[in-house]
XYZ file of C-alpha atoms in Angstrom:
483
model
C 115.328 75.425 107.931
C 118.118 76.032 110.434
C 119.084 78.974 108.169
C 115.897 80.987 108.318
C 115.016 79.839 112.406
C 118.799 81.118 112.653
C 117.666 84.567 111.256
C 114.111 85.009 112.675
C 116.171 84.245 116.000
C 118.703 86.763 115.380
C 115.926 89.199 114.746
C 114.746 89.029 118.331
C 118.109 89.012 120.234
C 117.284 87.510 123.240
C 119.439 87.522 126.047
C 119.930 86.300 129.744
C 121.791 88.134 132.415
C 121.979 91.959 132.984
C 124.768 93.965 132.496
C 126.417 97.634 133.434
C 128.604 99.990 132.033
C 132.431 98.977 131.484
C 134.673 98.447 129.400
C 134.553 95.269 126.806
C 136.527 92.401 128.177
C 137.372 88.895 126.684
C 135.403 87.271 129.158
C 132.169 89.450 128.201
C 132.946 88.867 124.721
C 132.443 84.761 125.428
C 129.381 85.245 127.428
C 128.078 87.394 124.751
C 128.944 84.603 122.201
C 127.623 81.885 124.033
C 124.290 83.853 124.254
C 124.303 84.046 120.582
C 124.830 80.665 119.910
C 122.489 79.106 122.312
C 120.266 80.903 119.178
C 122.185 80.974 116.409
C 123.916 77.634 116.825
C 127.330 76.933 117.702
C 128.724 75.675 114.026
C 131.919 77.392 113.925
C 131.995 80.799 112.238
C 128.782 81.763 112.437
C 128.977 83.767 115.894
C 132.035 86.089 116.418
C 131.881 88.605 118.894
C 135.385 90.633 120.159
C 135.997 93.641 122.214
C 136.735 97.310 121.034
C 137.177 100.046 123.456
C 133.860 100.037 125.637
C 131.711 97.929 122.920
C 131.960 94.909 121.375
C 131.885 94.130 117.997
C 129.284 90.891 116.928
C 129.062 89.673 113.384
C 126.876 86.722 112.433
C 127.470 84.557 109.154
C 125.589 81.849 107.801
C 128.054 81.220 105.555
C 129.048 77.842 107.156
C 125.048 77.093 107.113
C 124.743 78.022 103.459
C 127.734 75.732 102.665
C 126.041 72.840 104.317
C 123.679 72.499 101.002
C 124.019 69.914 99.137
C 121.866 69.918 96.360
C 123.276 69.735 92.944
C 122.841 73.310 91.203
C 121.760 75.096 94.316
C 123.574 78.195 95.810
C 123.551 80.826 98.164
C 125.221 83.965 99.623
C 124.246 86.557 102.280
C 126.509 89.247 103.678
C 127.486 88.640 107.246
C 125.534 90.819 109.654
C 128.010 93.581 112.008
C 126.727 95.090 114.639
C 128.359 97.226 117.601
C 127.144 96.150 120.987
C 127.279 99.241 124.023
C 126.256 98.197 126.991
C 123.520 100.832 129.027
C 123.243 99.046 132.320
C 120.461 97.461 133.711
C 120.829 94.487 130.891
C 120.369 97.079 127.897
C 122.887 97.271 125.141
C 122.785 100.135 122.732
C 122.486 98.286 119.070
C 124.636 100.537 116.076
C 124.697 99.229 112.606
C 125.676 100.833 109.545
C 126.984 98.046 106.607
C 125.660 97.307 102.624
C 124.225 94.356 102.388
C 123.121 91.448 99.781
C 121.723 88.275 99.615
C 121.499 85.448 96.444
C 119.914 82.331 96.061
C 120.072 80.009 92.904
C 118.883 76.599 92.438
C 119.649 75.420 88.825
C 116.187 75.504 85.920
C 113.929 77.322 89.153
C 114.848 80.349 90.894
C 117.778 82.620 90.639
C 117.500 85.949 93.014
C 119.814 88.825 93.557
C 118.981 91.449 96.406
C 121.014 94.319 97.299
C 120.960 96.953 99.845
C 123.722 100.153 99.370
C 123.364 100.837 102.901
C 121.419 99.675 105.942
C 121.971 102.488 108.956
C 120.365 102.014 112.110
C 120.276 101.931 115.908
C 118.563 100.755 119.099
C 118.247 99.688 122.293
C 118.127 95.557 122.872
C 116.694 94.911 126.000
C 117.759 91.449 127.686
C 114.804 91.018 130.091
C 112.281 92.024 127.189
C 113.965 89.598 124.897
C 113.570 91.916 122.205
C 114.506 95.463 120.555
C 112.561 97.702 123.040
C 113.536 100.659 120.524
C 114.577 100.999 116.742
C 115.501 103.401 113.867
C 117.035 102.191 110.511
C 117.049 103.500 107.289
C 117.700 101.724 103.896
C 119.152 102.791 100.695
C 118.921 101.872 97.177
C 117.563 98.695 97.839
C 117.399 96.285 94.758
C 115.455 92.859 93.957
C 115.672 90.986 90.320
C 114.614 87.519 90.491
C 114.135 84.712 87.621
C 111.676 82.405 88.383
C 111.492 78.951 85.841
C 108.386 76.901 85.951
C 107.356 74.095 83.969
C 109.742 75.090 81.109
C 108.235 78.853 81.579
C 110.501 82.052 82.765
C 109.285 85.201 84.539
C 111.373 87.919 85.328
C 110.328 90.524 88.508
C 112.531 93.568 89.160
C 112.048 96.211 91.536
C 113.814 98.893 93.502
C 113.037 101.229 96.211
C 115.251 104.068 96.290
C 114.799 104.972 100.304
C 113.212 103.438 103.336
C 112.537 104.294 106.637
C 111.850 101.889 109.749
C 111.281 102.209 113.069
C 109.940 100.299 116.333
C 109.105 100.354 119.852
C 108.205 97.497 122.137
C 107.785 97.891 126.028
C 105.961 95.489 128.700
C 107.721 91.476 129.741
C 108.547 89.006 127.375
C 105.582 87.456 128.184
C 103.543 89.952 126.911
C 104.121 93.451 125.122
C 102.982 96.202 123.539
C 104.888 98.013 120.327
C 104.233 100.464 117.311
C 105.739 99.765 114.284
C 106.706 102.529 111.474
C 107.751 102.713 108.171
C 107.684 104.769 104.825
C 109.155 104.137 101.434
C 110.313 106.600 98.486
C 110.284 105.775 94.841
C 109.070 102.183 94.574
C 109.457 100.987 90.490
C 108.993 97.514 89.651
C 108.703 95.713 86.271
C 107.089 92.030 85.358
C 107.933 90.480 82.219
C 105.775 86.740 82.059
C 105.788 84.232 79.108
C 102.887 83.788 76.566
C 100.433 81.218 78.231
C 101.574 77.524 76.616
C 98.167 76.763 74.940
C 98.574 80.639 73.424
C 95.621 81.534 75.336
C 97.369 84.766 76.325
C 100.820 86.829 74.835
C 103.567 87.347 76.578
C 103.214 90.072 78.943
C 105.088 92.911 80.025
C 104.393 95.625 82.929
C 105.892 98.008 85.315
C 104.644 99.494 88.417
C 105.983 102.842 90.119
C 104.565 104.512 93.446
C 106.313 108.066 95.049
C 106.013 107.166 98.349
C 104.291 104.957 100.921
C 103.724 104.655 104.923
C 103.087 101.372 107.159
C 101.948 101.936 110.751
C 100.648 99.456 113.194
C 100.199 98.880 116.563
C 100.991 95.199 118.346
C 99.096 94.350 121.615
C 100.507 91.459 123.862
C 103.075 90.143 121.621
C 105.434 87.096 123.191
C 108.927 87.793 121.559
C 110.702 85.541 123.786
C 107.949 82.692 123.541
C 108.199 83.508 119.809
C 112.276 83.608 119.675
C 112.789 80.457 121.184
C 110.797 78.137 118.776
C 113.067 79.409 116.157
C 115.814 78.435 118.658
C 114.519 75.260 119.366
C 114.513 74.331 114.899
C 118.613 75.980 115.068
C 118.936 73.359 117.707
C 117.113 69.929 115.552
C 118.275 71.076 112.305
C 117.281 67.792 110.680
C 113.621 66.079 110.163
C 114.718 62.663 112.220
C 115.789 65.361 115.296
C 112.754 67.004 114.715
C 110.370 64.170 115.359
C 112.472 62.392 118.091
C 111.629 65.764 120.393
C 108.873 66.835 118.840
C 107.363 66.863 122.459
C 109.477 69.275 123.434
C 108.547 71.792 120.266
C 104.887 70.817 121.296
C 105.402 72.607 124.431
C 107.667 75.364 122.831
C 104.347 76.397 120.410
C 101.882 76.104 123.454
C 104.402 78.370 125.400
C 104.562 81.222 122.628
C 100.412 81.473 121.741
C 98.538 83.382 121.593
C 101.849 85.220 119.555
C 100.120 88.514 120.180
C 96.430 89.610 120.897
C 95.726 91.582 118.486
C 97.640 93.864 115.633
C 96.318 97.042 114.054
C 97.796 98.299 110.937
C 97.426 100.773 108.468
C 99.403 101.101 105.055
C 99.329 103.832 102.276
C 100.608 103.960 98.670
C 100.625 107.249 96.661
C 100.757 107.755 93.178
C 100.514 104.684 91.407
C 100.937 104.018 87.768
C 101.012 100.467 86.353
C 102.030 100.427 82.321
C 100.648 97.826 80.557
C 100.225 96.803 76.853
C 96.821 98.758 77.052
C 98.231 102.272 78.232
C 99.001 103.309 81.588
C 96.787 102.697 84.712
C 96.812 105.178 87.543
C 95.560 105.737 91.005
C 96.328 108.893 93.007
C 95.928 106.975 96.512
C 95.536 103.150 97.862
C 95.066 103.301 101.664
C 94.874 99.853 103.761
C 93.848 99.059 107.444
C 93.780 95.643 108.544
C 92.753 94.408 112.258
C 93.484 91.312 113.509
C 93.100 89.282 116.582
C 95.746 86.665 117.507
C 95.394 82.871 117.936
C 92.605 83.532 120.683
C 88.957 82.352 121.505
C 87.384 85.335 120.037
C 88.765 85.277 116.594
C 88.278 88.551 114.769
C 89.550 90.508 111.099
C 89.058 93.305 109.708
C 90.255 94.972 106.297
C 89.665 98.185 104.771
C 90.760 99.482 100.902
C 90.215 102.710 99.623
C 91.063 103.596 96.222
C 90.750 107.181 95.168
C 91.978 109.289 91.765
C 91.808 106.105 89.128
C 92.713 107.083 85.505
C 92.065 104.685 82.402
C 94.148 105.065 79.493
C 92.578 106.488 76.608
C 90.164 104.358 74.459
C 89.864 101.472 77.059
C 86.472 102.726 77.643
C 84.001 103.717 75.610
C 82.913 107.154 75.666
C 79.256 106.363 76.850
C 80.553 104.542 80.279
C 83.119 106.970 80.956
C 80.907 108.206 82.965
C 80.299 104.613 84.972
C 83.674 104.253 85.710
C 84.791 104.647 89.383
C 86.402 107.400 90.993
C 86.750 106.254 94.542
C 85.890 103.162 95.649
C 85.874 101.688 99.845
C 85.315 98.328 101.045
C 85.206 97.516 104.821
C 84.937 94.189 105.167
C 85.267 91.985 108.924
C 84.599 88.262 110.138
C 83.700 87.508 113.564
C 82.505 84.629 115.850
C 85.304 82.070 115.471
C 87.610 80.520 117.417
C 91.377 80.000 116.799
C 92.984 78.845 119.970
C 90.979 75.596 120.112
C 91.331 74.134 116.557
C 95.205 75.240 117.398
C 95.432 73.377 120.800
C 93.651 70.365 119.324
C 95.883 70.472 116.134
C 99.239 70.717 118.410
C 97.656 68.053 120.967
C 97.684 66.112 117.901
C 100.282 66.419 115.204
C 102.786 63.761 115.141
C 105.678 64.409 112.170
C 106.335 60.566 112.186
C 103.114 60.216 110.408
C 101.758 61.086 106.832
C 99.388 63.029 107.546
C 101.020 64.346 110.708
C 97.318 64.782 111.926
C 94.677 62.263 112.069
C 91.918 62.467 109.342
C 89.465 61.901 111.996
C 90.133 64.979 113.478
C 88.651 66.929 110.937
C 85.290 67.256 112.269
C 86.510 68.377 115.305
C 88.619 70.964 113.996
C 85.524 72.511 112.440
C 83.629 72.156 115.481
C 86.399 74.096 117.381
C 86.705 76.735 114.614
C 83.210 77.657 114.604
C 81.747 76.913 117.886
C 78.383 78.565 116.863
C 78.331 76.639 113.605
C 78.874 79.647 111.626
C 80.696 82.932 111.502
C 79.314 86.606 110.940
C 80.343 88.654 108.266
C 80.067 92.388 108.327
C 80.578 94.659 105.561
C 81.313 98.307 107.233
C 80.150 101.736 105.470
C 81.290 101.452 101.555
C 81.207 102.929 98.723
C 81.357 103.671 94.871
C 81.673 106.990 93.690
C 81.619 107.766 89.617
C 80.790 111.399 88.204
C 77.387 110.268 88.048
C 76.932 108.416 90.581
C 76.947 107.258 94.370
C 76.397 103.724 95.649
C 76.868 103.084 99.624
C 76.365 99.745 101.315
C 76.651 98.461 104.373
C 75.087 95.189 106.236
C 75.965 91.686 108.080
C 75.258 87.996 107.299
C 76.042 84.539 109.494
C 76.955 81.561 107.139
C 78.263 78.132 108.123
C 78.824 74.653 106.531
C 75.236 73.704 107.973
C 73.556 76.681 107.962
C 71.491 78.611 105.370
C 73.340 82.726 104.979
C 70.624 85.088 106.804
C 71.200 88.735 107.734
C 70.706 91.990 105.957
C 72.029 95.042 104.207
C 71.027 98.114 103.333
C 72.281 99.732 99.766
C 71.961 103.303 98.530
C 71.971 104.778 95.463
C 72.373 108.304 94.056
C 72.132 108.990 90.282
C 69.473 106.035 89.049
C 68.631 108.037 86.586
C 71.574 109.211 84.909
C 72.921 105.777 85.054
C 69.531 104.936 83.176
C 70.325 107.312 80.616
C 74.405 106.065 80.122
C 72.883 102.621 79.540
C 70.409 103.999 76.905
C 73.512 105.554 75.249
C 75.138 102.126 74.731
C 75.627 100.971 71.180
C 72.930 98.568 70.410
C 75.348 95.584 69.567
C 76.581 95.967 73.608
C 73.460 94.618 75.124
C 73.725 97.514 77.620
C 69.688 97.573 76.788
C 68.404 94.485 78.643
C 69.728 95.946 81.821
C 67.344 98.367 81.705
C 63.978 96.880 82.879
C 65.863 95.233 85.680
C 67.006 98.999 86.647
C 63.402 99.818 86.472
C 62.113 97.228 88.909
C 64.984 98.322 91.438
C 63.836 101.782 91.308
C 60.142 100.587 91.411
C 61.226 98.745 95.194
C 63.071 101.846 96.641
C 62.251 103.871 98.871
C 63.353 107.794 98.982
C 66.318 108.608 101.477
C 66.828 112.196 101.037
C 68.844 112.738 98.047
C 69.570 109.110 97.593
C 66.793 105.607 96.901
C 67.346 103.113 99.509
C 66.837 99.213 99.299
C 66.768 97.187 102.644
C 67.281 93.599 102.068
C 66.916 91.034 104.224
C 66.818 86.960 104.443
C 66.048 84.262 106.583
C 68.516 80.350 107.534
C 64.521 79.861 106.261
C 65.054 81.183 103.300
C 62.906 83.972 102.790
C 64.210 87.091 100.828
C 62.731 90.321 101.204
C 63.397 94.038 99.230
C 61.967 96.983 101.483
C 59.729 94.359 102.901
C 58.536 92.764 99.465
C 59.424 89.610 98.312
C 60.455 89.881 95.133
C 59.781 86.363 94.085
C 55.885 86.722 94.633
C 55.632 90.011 92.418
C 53.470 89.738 90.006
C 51.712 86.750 91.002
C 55.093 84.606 90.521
């Protein structure tokens, strides 16, 4: 645990006093350590930071963490972290790195991992009263992964490698609350999965690879804390066992309340082009995947959103049938969102409450109020934005909204459309008898039957009740037919 805080610290590089231009002294170069290890710890080795010429030279190695472990089979490496530290004035240092870099972790009969980087490059500006990076630009090389995993007498093997990425970042505001953009973009992604026949022999041993061109992440942070954030990984460096954890767990109690919300909200999209996936049925391929997620943070008016679209798929050959070739997806869009719940009051009542002493650190009698807290209405409304299918013979859109709740029957609506009813009639006509396709067809029949024309497209409104009525276009489809 004080390991990871240690890193998630590091990440931030928060700071104190402010500085101007001169040249690197000894007496800087304390400071300067000092600030480190007030987050990095001050267990000898792991902060060194010297002057050279008008910058200063800081490396940080968990080495003397890592050889802290103790349990029998378990071991780990990680390449110290050297950076060059250039002091701007008004408490901004110019950040320069430019090292390889790996990591390993093995614990005997589990996990052994192996990561490699041939070169991380970057630069930046660390800003002391921010707390943070207000400014970043890196690029990675070659980066490598292979990993063993052993479960339950069972090995699976996941390689990948990414021959170039990209990253960049800006943050600007207080340390109490900020706004940043986050960038980044990948180049030749290939991955490969090897997992053992199931032990029943319900399934063979399996073997697939992935590969993508390239790919882009952007998002956009709104009132981020990094300091809050920063020092609650500070605060685990400094109680790196459970026993000093619990005798100030007051103090980390405080430490959490300090850093919420984390951020108000986060907007991010992510794209993936040219996919393949080989697998012992032929190869899979998509020409695009494209992401967006939005996301509030731990505030009263909880909110998510996520969109996929998936465009260009390709089957391998003889996966499906000739007849439903023409059924098979081309393009397919989900938008998808939850609203109407609340995370900062289950969270204060859950903090309010924890106590690590205990098993369960919170009270079972809580539970009920935890729900009541989460969902203050008593249920939560789920949207599903504009989507659709698209096939060569067809078009499907949807879109609608529901509210649903532990004590509360689902009532809302949605409204579907289809183009092609017809021809998707006549693929299921074309089915071999022995597939069944056939008894789908009078239930195709009645849909048409309840439609409604919508220019080129039928169109079904549906709607229910928390009474539980269900309508079609205004009919209730239970009462059809005198039923």
């Amino acid at each position: 645990m004080k390991a990871s805080a240690a890193l998630l610290t590091f990440a931030f590089l928060a700071g104190t006093s402010a500085h101007s231009l001169a040249a690197a002294t000894p007496d800087e170069a304390q400071r300067l350590t000092a600030l480190f290890q007030s987050y990095l710890g001050s267990e000898p080795g792991v902060v060194k930071v010297e002057p050279a010429g008008e910058s200063y030279t800081a490396i940080f190695d968990l080495a003397p963490y890592i050889n802290k472990i103790k349990e029998p089979g378990a071991s780990a490496t990680v390449s110290p972290v050297q950076l060059t530290l250039t002091g701007q004035g008004g408490g901004k240092w110019k950040v320069d790195q430019d090292q390889p870099f790996a990591l390993t972790l093995k614990v005997d009969g589990k996990i052994d991992l192996k990561m490699s980087l041939g070169s991380i490059k970057g630069t930046g500006v660390f800003d002391e009263a921010l707390g943070a990076m207000e400014s970043s630009a890196t690029d990675f090389s070659q980066l490598a992964v292979d990993q063993v995993i052993t479960e339950n007498g069972n090995t699976s093997k996941v390689a990948y490698t990414i021959a170039g990425m990209h990253y960049e970042s800006t943050l600007s505001g207080t340390a109490d609350g900020a706004d940043g953009t986050v960038k980044s973009n990948y180049t030749d992604l290939r991955e490969t999965i090897s997992m053992p026949a199931a032990p029943d022999g319900s399934t063979p041993p399996m073997d697939f690879s992935i590969a993508s061109t390239s790919g882009t992440n952007d998002g956009v942070l709104k009132g981020v804390k990094p300091k809050a954030i920063t020092e609650i990984a500070a605060w685990f460096v400094a109680h790196p066992s459970k026993d000093a954890i619990i005798a100030d767990q007051a103090q980390l109690k405080d430490k959490i309340r300090a850093a919420l919300p984390l951020f108000a909200s986060i907007s991010a999209t992510g794209t993936m082009n040219d996919l393949s996936v080989n697998t012992m049925l032929g190869q899979f391929g998509l020409q695009k995947i494209d992401v967006q997620v939005d996301a509030n943070g731990v505030v009263e008016n909880g909110a998510l959103r996520e969109k996929l679209t998936i465009s260009g798929l390709k089957m391998p050959d003889g996966v499906v049938p000739p007849w439903a070739a023409s059924l098979v997806p081309q393009t397919f869009t989900i938008d998808f969102n939850i609203a109407d719940f609340n995370l900062a009051a289950p969270a204060k009542l859950m903090i309010d409450n924890f106590d690590l002493a205990k098993e369960p650190p919170l009270p079972p009698e809580i539970e009920q109020q935890l729900q009541q807290a989460l969902l203050p209405k008593g249920t939560v409304t789920m949207g599903l934005g504009p989507s659709e299918i698209v096939a060569s013979i067809f078009d499907l859109k949807a879109e609608g909204s529901m509210t649903a709740g532990p004590a509360a029957m689902p009532a809302g609506q949605a409204t579907i459309k289809l183009k092609g009813i017809d021809d998707i009639m006549a693929a299921i006509q074309a089915a071999p008898p022995e597939m069944g396709m056939q008894q789908m067809a009078p239930m195709v029949i009645v849909a048409k039957g309840m439609a409604k024309p919508d220019g080129d497209y039928l169109s079904w409104k549906i709607e229910s009740t928390p009474q539980g009525s269900f309508t079609v276009n205004g009919v209730d489809p239970m009462k059809m037919g005198g039923q």
